[in-house]
Amino acid sequence: MRFATVRTPDGPRVLMDRDGTVVQLPFASLRAALEAGVHERADSFDGCETVAGPVDLAPVVADPGKIICVGHNYRAHILEMGHPLPEVPNVFSKFATALVGPQDPITLWSESTDWDWEAELALVIGRRVHGADMDEARAAIAGYTVANDISARDWQRRTSQWLLGKTFDTTTPVGPWLVSPDEVDHAADLEITCTVDGQVVQRSSTADLLFGPAELVSYLSTVMTLHPGDLVLTGTPAGVGAGRDPQVFLRAGQTVQTEIAGLGACANECVARAGRQLDKELTS
Amino acid sequence: MRFATVRTPDGPRVLMDRDGTVVQLPFASLRAALEAGVHERADSFDGCETVAGPVDLAPVVADPGKIICVGHNYRAHILEMGHPLPEVPNVFSKFATALVGPQDPITLWSESTDWDWEAELALVIGRRVHGADMDEARAAIAGYTVANDISARDWQRRTSQWLLGKTFDTTTPVGPWLVSPDEVDHAADLEITCTVDGQVVQRSSTADLLFGPAELVSYLSTVMTLHPGDLVLTGTPAGVGAGRDPQVFLRAGQTVQTEIAGLGACANECVARAGRQLDKELTS
């Protein structure tokens, strides 16, 4: 079972794909659909209108109540950087204003010159949980999707907290579809690949995740109640541009393709856009 | 002009106070009310039903699209800690699940023993802005309120990113009222005080803010579009418990009062609650 958010002339709508038959559900957001439990009673919507032909996909969840991101979480990447394996996940966030759909442009704002890629497995919460054990955590995952935590490295490192480098408007692709856990064995071992203009820059497997999906949900739910629609980006494998010598960053006109076997791909063109430099006003 | 969110038997509602007359507005959230521009057309609501007597106040904005927090931002505090004045704000976030009303309990979860106080001036966005200059930023501020960025110091420092120590459920008081900028001269010089069981632990003035409200909004809007209801916590002055020798942390039964002259006070009792320790499951 798969879900997507599609843009229509009447506003956003949710699509459901069961065994290749795509129907449009009576919800304007996947968050609302998950709150209503569509993923646990798909049969109720068998009579909905079928959809054929091309669709304009929005971020798979456009309005999550939380976007939670995890730092270094692939074993090989941590070890090759010479770091010890962390005992707990390093967790930060971004805002919904950063999200774009799986075919939308990634905006390279002129405020940064250091736009970097971070292919990531993402999961979406389908059930309210707090203090979940591993079984409850696994059951709370509505499904998996693909994301790229595009980062402005100079802004990320300007202060101790990474948030601003992670949450520029319209920079984080997420989609194309939310895939239910049964279709991909809870993402236990899926190949994850990032290419830039066809050249492979990241390739790994979700089997190398230090903290897996259920472990992350359980841990996060110790601190906060998770709700349907909450989005968790689980970290990126080796191969980011900032880790190269010399460093390599994205340029306007390039296409970033982020793909996870069994989940699909996002393909996003990088588009330059002028912002507004503010440093001069902030010297205190 | 002042706004609050009040709990009623029919769900949350928004109150407006104009010159001492309090009316109930036809909105279930202050975010929705600000999106509808109530703060810019208050006359339209003069006919609403008046409210008298005690009310049960919710977080002044219960469902902000963003909660943006600023690190060290009071000059005296930064200098006494021996740090240079930062050139740009250090920005992080928390989630709406952390918010409580101005009279609600603060939950001291058993996952942490290091619960600390951080009295803060907060502002709420009233108008969509991106790339705002100082004048646009000032005009985008719907008003000011009081917050306490209660922090679990051990969780905050467990990894490089502070988020988890800042976003435990039901720990961040915000309220009691949103006060329009004209009533407090854009919070240019307001006394800010935190007491624990009546003992003053923080006392400063918002005049000591390194980055003031309009400057913060302008800076943040360089990175992201800000929307009505977005909440910004502007940082805390000297006097936190973690900065003392020996360190002092909150205990169940204590009352934290957070007050800003002209804006009012939050008074919150600390209540212990058992969570669920997870460390044993996360050793990898």
XYZ file of C-alpha atoms in Angstrom:
568
model
C 0.000 0.000 0.000
C 1.275 3.449 -0.936
C 0.168 7.013 -0.325
C 1.097 10.302 -1.962
C 0.047 13.922 -1.830
C -0.904 15.355 -5.194
C -1.572 18.932 -6.292
C -4.935 19.392 -8.005
C -6.834 22.477 -9.203
C -8.937 22.084 -6.029
C -5.890 21.996 -3.744
C -3.846 19.123 -2.389
C -5.383 15.638 -2.241
C -4.197 12.256 -1.010
C -3.717 9.310 -3.345
C -3.719 5.655 -2.316
C -2.181 2.911 -4.431
C -3.264 -0.663 -3.656
C -1.803 -3.259 -5.979
C -1.481 -0.756 -8.789
C -4.957 0.755 -8.539
C -4.671 4.418 -7.569
C -7.632 6.152 -5.937
C -8.054 9.707 -4.671
C -9.010 9.873 -0.995
C -11.244 12.576 0.512
C -8.396 14.228 2.442
C -6.489 17.422 1.739
C -3.364 16.236 3.547
C -1.708 12.915 4.283
C -1.362 14.030 7.900
C -5.153 14.310 8.147
C -5.576 10.979 6.359
C -3.221 9.236 8.789
C -4.982 10.902 11.739
C -8.156 9.334 10.365
C -6.394 5.964 10.196
C -6.621 5.383 6.432
C -3.551 3.150 6.545
C -5.319 0.866 9.006
C -8.673 0.679 7.174
C -7.804 0.947 3.503
C -10.825 -1.205 2.553
C -13.142 1.660 3.544
C -11.859 3.639 0.586
C -12.087 1.068 -2.176
C -14.998 2.945 -3.738
C -13.090 6.187 -4.247
C -12.514 7.548 -7.720
C -9.554 6.030 -9.556
C -6.794 8.228 -10.932
C -4.819 7.535 -14.088
C -2.129 9.459 -15.900
C 0.556 11.819 -14.692
C 0.182 13.594 -11.347
C 1.940 16.582 -9.792
C 3.353 15.280 -6.519
C 3.710 17.500 -3.446
C 5.937 16.612 -0.471
C 4.541 13.268 0.663
C 3.548 14.920 3.936
C 3.323 18.675 3.368
C 2.326 19.780 6.869
C 3.956 17.479 9.450
C 3.584 18.552 13.069
C 7.253 17.688 13.537
C 10.197 17.123 11.247
C 12.854 15.287 13.212
C 16.300 14.688 11.744
C 19.132 12.433 12.876
C 22.840 13.209 12.499
C 25.581 10.671 11.733
C 23.786 7.348 11.680
C 25.540 5.102 9.107
C 28.276 2.974 10.669
C 30.712 3.022 7.741
C 30.446 6.789 7.418
C 31.061 7.395 11.125
C 34.038 5.057 11.228
C 35.654 6.401 8.056
C 35.446 9.896 9.563
C 37.391 8.578 12.558
C 34.542 9.103 15.044
C 33.522 6.566 17.673
C 30.010 5.144 17.260
C 27.671 7.412 19.251
C 25.690 5.917 22.130
C 22.536 7.880 21.343
C 21.184 9.563 18.198
C 22.119 13.199 17.571
C 18.766 14.819 16.857
C 17.845 18.149 15.288
C 14.934 19.453 13.236
C 13.770 21.460 10.284
C 10.521 23.263 9.457
C 7.811 22.379 6.936
C 8.701 25.475 4.904
C 11.838 23.582 3.833
C 9.958 20.764 2.087
C 9.499 20.295 -1.651
C 7.924 17.557 -3.722
C 9.841 14.725 -5.370
C 10.051 16.491 -8.768
C 10.198 20.103 -7.579
C 13.251 22.357 -7.863
C 15.696 22.587 -4.963
C 16.339 26.282 -4.329
C 20.008 27.231 -4.044
C 19.596 30.562 -2.231
C 22.359 33.096 -2.793
C 22.889 33.297 0.993
C 24.977 30.139 0.782
C 27.629 28.851 -1.613
C 27.937 25.461 0.136
C 24.807 23.512 -0.853
C 25.365 19.829 -0.141
C 23.368 16.611 -0.574
C 22.294 14.100 2.085
C 20.239 11.153 0.772
C 18.095 9.780 3.594
C 15.545 7.144 4.432
C 12.528 8.887 6.002
C 9.647 7.435 7.988
C 6.211 8.799 8.793
C 4.352 8.205 12.043
C 0.877 6.669 11.753
C -0.182 6.345 15.360
C 0.125 8.527 18.471
C 2.864 7.156 20.749
C 4.736 8.170 23.880
C 7.253 6.006 25.730
C 6.962 3.309 23.065
C 8.894 0.068 23.384
C 10.349 -1.481 20.235
C 7.144 -3.297 19.277
C 4.948 -0.256 19.834
C 7.451 1.869 17.921
C 7.439 -0.467 14.929
C 3.640 -0.509 14.932
C 3.565 3.294 14.987
C 5.391 3.603 11.667
C 2.910 4.218 8.842
C 5.567 3.791 6.194
C 8.783 4.846 4.543
C 9.793 7.345 1.911
C 12.822 9.080 0.388
C 14.242 12.439 1.438
C 17.286 14.556 0.806
C 18.380 16.726 3.730
C 19.991 19.354 1.482
C 22.232 21.450 3.740
C 23.881 24.869 3.528
C 27.155 23.828 5.187
C 28.363 27.372 5.940
C 25.103 28.192 7.756
C 25.054 24.793 9.453
C 28.512 25.446 10.951
C 28.169 29.151 11.655
C 27.044 28.414 15.218
C 26.890 25.272 17.334
C 23.299 24.532 16.330
C 22.711 23.273 12.779
C 19.066 24.321 12.349
C 19.437 27.310 10.012
C 21.696 25.415 7.608
C 19.033 22.720 7.442
C 15.834 24.688 6.989
C 16.159 27.146 4.120
C 12.848 27.401 2.267
C 12.133 24.806 -0.463
C 15.320 22.784 -0.190
C 14.292 19.326 1.167
C 12.729 16.868 -1.294
C 10.492 14.222 0.263
C 8.558 11.555 -1.629
C 7.473 10.304 -4.053
C 5.240 7.848 -2.142
C 4.832 6.664 1.416
C 5.288 2.895 1.250
C 3.772 0.690 3.938
C 6.249 -1.282 6.105
C 5.099 -4.709 4.839
C 6.208 -3.869 1.289
C 9.813 -3.188 2.312
C 10.359 -5.258 5.491
C 10.572 -2.071 7.573
C 13.438 -0.835 5.406
C 15.779 -3.368 6.970
C 18.094 -3.603 3.955
C 17.392 -1.237 1.071
C 19.982 0.241 -1.251
C 20.139 4.032 -0.942
C 21.733 6.066 -3.715
C 22.310 9.730 -4.480
C 23.444 10.885 -7.900
C 24.278 14.378 -9.148
C 23.815 14.683 -12.920
C 23.956 10.917 -13.098
C 27.208 10.513 -11.165
C 26.884 8.385 -8.027
C 27.922 10.391 -4.954
C 26.371 8.234 -2.212
C 25.601 4.510 -2.215
C 24.923 2.439 0.854
C 22.280 0.230 2.443
C 19.835 1.010 5.211
C 21.235 -2.165 6.831
C 24.193 0.015 7.845
C 21.997 2.334 9.944
C 23.343 2.467 13.486
C 19.925 3.312 14.957
C 17.178 1.732 12.883
C 13.649 3.067 12.352
C 11.927 1.393 15.322
C 14.832 2.203 17.625
C 14.659 5.873 16.608
C 10.890 6.063 17.115
C 11.185 4.404 20.509
C 13.971 6.758 21.596
C 12.254 9.912 20.319
C 8.992 8.894 21.974
C 10.783 8.896 25.330
C 11.077 12.662 25.003
C 7.998 13.629 23.068
C 4.620 12.350 21.992
C 4.704 11.494 18.308
C 1.598 12.052 16.198
C 0.340 10.847 12.815
C 2.130 12.705 10.044
C 5.305 13.385 12.018
C 8.271 12.928 9.711
C 11.629 11.455 10.745
C 14.736 11.703 8.536
C 17.084 8.969 9.659
C 20.531 10.259 8.634
C 22.781 10.079 5.585
C 25.534 7.656 4.520
C 29.079 8.530 3.429
C 29.787 10.606 0.337
C 28.554 14.129 1.103
C 30.277 16.960 -0.758
C 31.675 18.572 2.388
C 33.531 15.351 3.192
C 35.516 15.358 -0.073
C 38.953 16.779 -0.775
C 38.515 19.219 -2.348
C 34.931 19.835 -1.217
C 32.222 19.719 -3.901
C 28.918 21.571 -3.695
C 25.781 21.749 -5.815
C 25.482 24.168 -8.719
C 22.435 25.588 -10.441
C 21.249 23.407 -13.296
C 22.385 20.139 -11.745
C 19.855 17.406 -10.989
C 19.976 15.543 -7.688
C 18.439 12.084 -7.831
C 17.778 10.407 -4.484
C 16.671 6.796 -4.713
C 15.923 3.980 -2.295
C 15.244 0.514 -3.699
C 11.588 -0.375 -3.177
C 10.609 3.199 -2.277
C 11.274 5.092 -5.498
C 13.190 8.228 -6.331
C 13.136 12.002 -6.044
C 14.693 13.854 -8.996
C 15.155 17.551 -8.306
C 16.799 20.236 -10.376
C 18.871 22.839 -8.532
C 17.722 26.386 -9.249
C 19.623 29.459 -8.102
C 17.642 32.235 -6.440
C 18.729 35.554 -5.022
C 18.039 36.008 -1.332
C 19.173 38.883 0.847
C 22.501 38.958 2.644
C 22.107 40.276 6.169
C 25.534 40.062 7.759
C 26.168 43.767 7.563
C 23.081 44.514 9.650
C 23.970 41.983 12.332
C 27.374 43.173 13.431
C 26.693 44.135 16.980
C -4.636 45.070 22.732
C -4.120 41.595 24.098
C -4.952 38.070 22.982
C -5.066 34.778 24.845
C -6.106 31.198 24.188
C -8.607 29.858 26.685
C -9.864 26.331 27.296
C -13.656 26.045 27.188
C -16.029 23.072 27.302
C -16.360 23.511 23.532
C -12.606 23.431 22.947
C -10.029 26.204 22.767
C -11.122 29.738 21.960
C -9.360 33.049 21.466
C -9.914 36.016 23.789
C -9.244 39.638 22.919
C -8.771 42.338 25.552
C -9.194 45.919 24.376
C -8.888 48.491 27.156
C -10.057 46.023 29.773
C -13.055 44.657 27.883
C -12.522 40.988 27.122
C -14.431 39.371 24.259
C -14.375 35.838 22.911
C -13.485 35.660 19.219
C -14.845 33.043 16.795
C -11.507 31.252 16.430
C -10.309 27.970 17.915
C -6.646 28.997 17.805
C -4.690 32.221 17.968
C -2.734 31.050 14.944
C -5.953 30.936 12.923
C -7.015 34.309 14.349
C -3.714 35.904 13.337
C -3.937 34.292 9.880
C -7.317 36.027 9.613
C -5.699 39.322 10.630
C -7.652 39.967 13.848
C -4.790 42.043 15.235
C -5.066 44.374 12.262
C -8.868 44.725 12.279
C -9.874 44.468 15.914
C -12.873 46.758 15.356
C -14.560 43.993 13.338
C -14.932 41.989 16.540
C -16.329 44.604 18.905
C -19.696 42.899 18.891
C -18.419 39.577 20.188
C -19.628 38.214 23.523
C -17.827 39.612 26.547
C -16.142 37.313 29.040
C -15.872 37.946 32.754
C -14.453 35.900 35.589
C -11.623 33.418 35.767
C -10.453 31.644 32.639
C -8.316 28.557 32.060
C -5.470 29.742 29.873
C -3.803 27.483 27.296
C -0.407 28.229 25.745
C -0.939 31.618 24.139
C -0.329 29.963 20.745
C -0.958 26.245 21.101
C -0.243 25.141 17.534
C 2.518 27.323 16.069
C 3.858 26.243 12.699
C 7.344 26.924 14.028
C 8.883 27.390 17.452
C 12.237 29.071 16.998
C 14.601 29.529 19.935
C 17.727 31.630 20.311
C 20.764 30.688 22.407
C 22.945 33.096 24.393
C 21.494 36.507 23.629
C 21.917 38.693 26.758
C 25.158 40.666 26.715
C 25.906 40.538 30.452
C 25.330 36.788 30.548
C 27.603 36.100 27.563
C 30.394 38.305 28.933
C 30.236 36.893 32.478
C 30.585 33.409 31.001
C 33.779 34.571 29.307
C 32.445 34.173 25.761
C 32.923 36.733 22.991
C 29.721 38.341 21.718
C 28.481 36.163 18.825
C 28.197 37.722 15.379
C 24.961 35.935 14.544
C 22.189 34.347 16.632
C 22.553 30.675 17.583
C 19.180 29.224 16.605
C 17.481 25.961 17.514
C 13.888 24.814 17.917
C 11.360 22.875 19.954
C 8.025 21.250 19.093
C 4.493 22.300 20.052
C 4.167 19.174 22.218
C 6.504 20.935 24.683
C 4.154 23.869 25.339
C 1.992 24.392 28.444
C -0.247 27.234 29.567
C 0.794 29.986 31.938
C -0.707 28.263 34.998
C -0.183 24.619 34.002
C 2.247 22.226 35.660
C 5.765 21.861 34.289
C 6.460 18.132 33.980
C 9.771 17.000 35.466
C 10.128 13.671 33.632
C 12.156 11.023 35.401
C 14.417 10.747 32.323
C 16.302 13.820 33.548
C 17.544 15.035 36.911
C 18.798 18.364 35.558
C 15.686 20.459 34.965
C 16.688 24.098 34.632
C 14.878 27.407 34.114
C 15.300 29.942 31.290
C 13.015 32.985 31.501
C 12.521 34.436 28.022
C 10.810 37.175 26.093
C 8.828 35.574 23.265
C 7.300 37.119 20.170
C 4.607 35.910 17.807
C 4.550 36.562 14.059
C 1.427 38.275 12.699
C 2.227 38.583 9.030
C 3.851 36.363 6.410
C 7.406 37.573 5.718
C 10.490 36.441 3.845
C 13.683 38.434 3.438
C 12.290 41.186 5.678
C 14.302 44.337 6.344
C 14.153 45.849 9.842
C 10.969 47.837 9.176
C 9.173 44.879 7.614
C 10.359 42.658 10.440
C 9.041 45.023 13.104
C 5.702 45.280 11.304
C 5.492 41.463 11.165
C 5.497 41.110 14.953
C 1.939 40.652 16.243
C 3.040 40.998 19.858
C 5.033 39.801 22.827
C 4.556 37.289 25.594
C 6.409 35.438 28.354
C 7.999 31.993 28.070
C 10.278 29.730 30.043
C 12.533 27.491 27.955
C 12.749 24.808 30.666
C 15.697 22.585 29.729
C 16.879 19.104 30.648
C 20.588 19.952 30.774
C 21.845 16.361 30.634
C 19.820 15.672 27.491
C 20.739 19.043 26.010
C 24.449 18.207 26.329
C 24.311 14.517 25.486
C 25.045 15.273 21.819
C 26.063 18.391 19.926
C 22.462 19.298 19.116
C 20.314 20.646 21.966
C 16.865 19.754 20.613
C 15.951 16.785 22.799
C 16.870 18.599 26.024
C 14.580 21.418 24.939
C 11.472 19.612 23.789
C 10.264 17.166 26.438
C 6.468 17.094 26.495
C 4.661 19.754 28.583
C 7.682 21.638 29.881
C 7.589 25.090 28.232
C 5.154 27.662 29.692
C 4.062 30.399 27.298
C 1.611 33.180 28.092
C -0.443 34.498 29.697
C -1.377 37.022 26.977
C -0.011 38.184 23.673
C 0.480 41.942 24.093
C 0.527 44.175 21.019
C 3.813 45.992 20.331
C 2.387 49.489 20.919
C 1.637 48.659 24.571
C 5.260 47.802 25.371
C 7.338 49.794 22.847
C 8.375 46.574 21.080
C 9.806 45.223 24.339
C 12.719 47.643 24.094
C 13.337 47.821 27.862
C 11.225 45.510 30.024
C 12.341 43.948 33.293
C 12.447 40.155 33.053
C 12.442 38.071 36.238
C 12.407 34.395 37.126
C 11.721 33.231 40.672
C 11.703 29.714 42.124
C 9.489 29.477 45.209
C 9.714 33.249 45.484
C 13.497 33.472 45.328
C 14.809 35.577 42.448
C 17.077 33.484 40.211
C 17.133 35.678 37.089
C 16.613 39.418 36.753
C 17.581 41.494 33.759
C 16.113 43.792 31.135
C 15.247 43.104 27.522
C 17.383 46.182 26.805
C 20.369 43.854 27.293
C 19.336 41.615 24.366
C 22.201 41.372 21.895
C 19.840 40.680 18.962
C 16.519 42.428 19.503
C 13.111 41.251 18.276
C 13.077 42.962 14.878
C 16.681 41.991 14.208
C 15.875 38.348 14.972
C 12.807 38.331 12.748
C 14.748 39.938 9.905
C 17.602 37.435 10.265
C 15.340 34.384 10.525
C 13.302 35.537 7.534
C 16.468 35.423 5.435
C 16.409 31.636 5.822
C 12.723 30.822 6.046
C 9.310 32.282 5.383
C 7.674 33.177 8.699
C 3.911 32.788 9.068
C 1.244 34.092 11.466
C 1.422 32.196 14.744
C 5.119 31.331 14.483
C 6.655 31.678 17.937
C 10.166 32.989 18.641
C 11.830 32.618 22.052
C 14.572 35.241 22.218
C 17.033 33.781 24.744
C 17.593 33.904 28.497
C 19.613 36.214 30.774
C 22.172 35.172 33.411
C 21.195 33.108 36.419
C 20.346 29.647 35.141
C 20.839 26.763 37.554
C 23.482 25.050 35.414
C 25.646 28.184 35.643
C 25.821 28.104 39.459
C 28.449 26.520 41.698
C 27.194 24.132 42.841
C 24.572 23.668 40.128
C 20.934 23.950 41.200
C 18.042 22.241 39.423
C 14.269 22.240 39.820
C 12.506 19.876 42.210
C 8.951 18.635 42.254
C 6.643 20.888 44.241
C 8.533 24.071 43.438
C 6.803 26.918 41.610
C 8.565 28.732 38.781
C 7.318 32.265 38.196
C 8.400 33.920 34.966
C 7.490 37.581 34.678
C 8.097 40.403 32.237
C 7.007 43.909 33.185
C 4.082 44.959 31.011
C 3.477 41.443 29.710
C 2.445 39.563 32.842
C 3.583 36.332 34.447
C 3.492 32.564 34.116
C 3.373 30.686 37.442
C 3.944 26.954 37.023
C 4.279 24.226 39.585
C 6.857 21.510 38.935
C 5.333 18.035 38.975
C 7.401 14.846 38.827
C 6.338 12.153 36.396
C 7.802 8.757 35.623
C 8.949 8.302 32.046
C 10.808 5.368 30.630
C 14.598 5.088 30.586
C 15.875 3.740 27.283
C 19.644 3.778 27.508
C 19.933 0.049 27.932
C 18.152 -0.546 24.629
C 20.321 1.884 22.720
C 23.777 0.502 23.323
C 24.817 -0.475 19.876
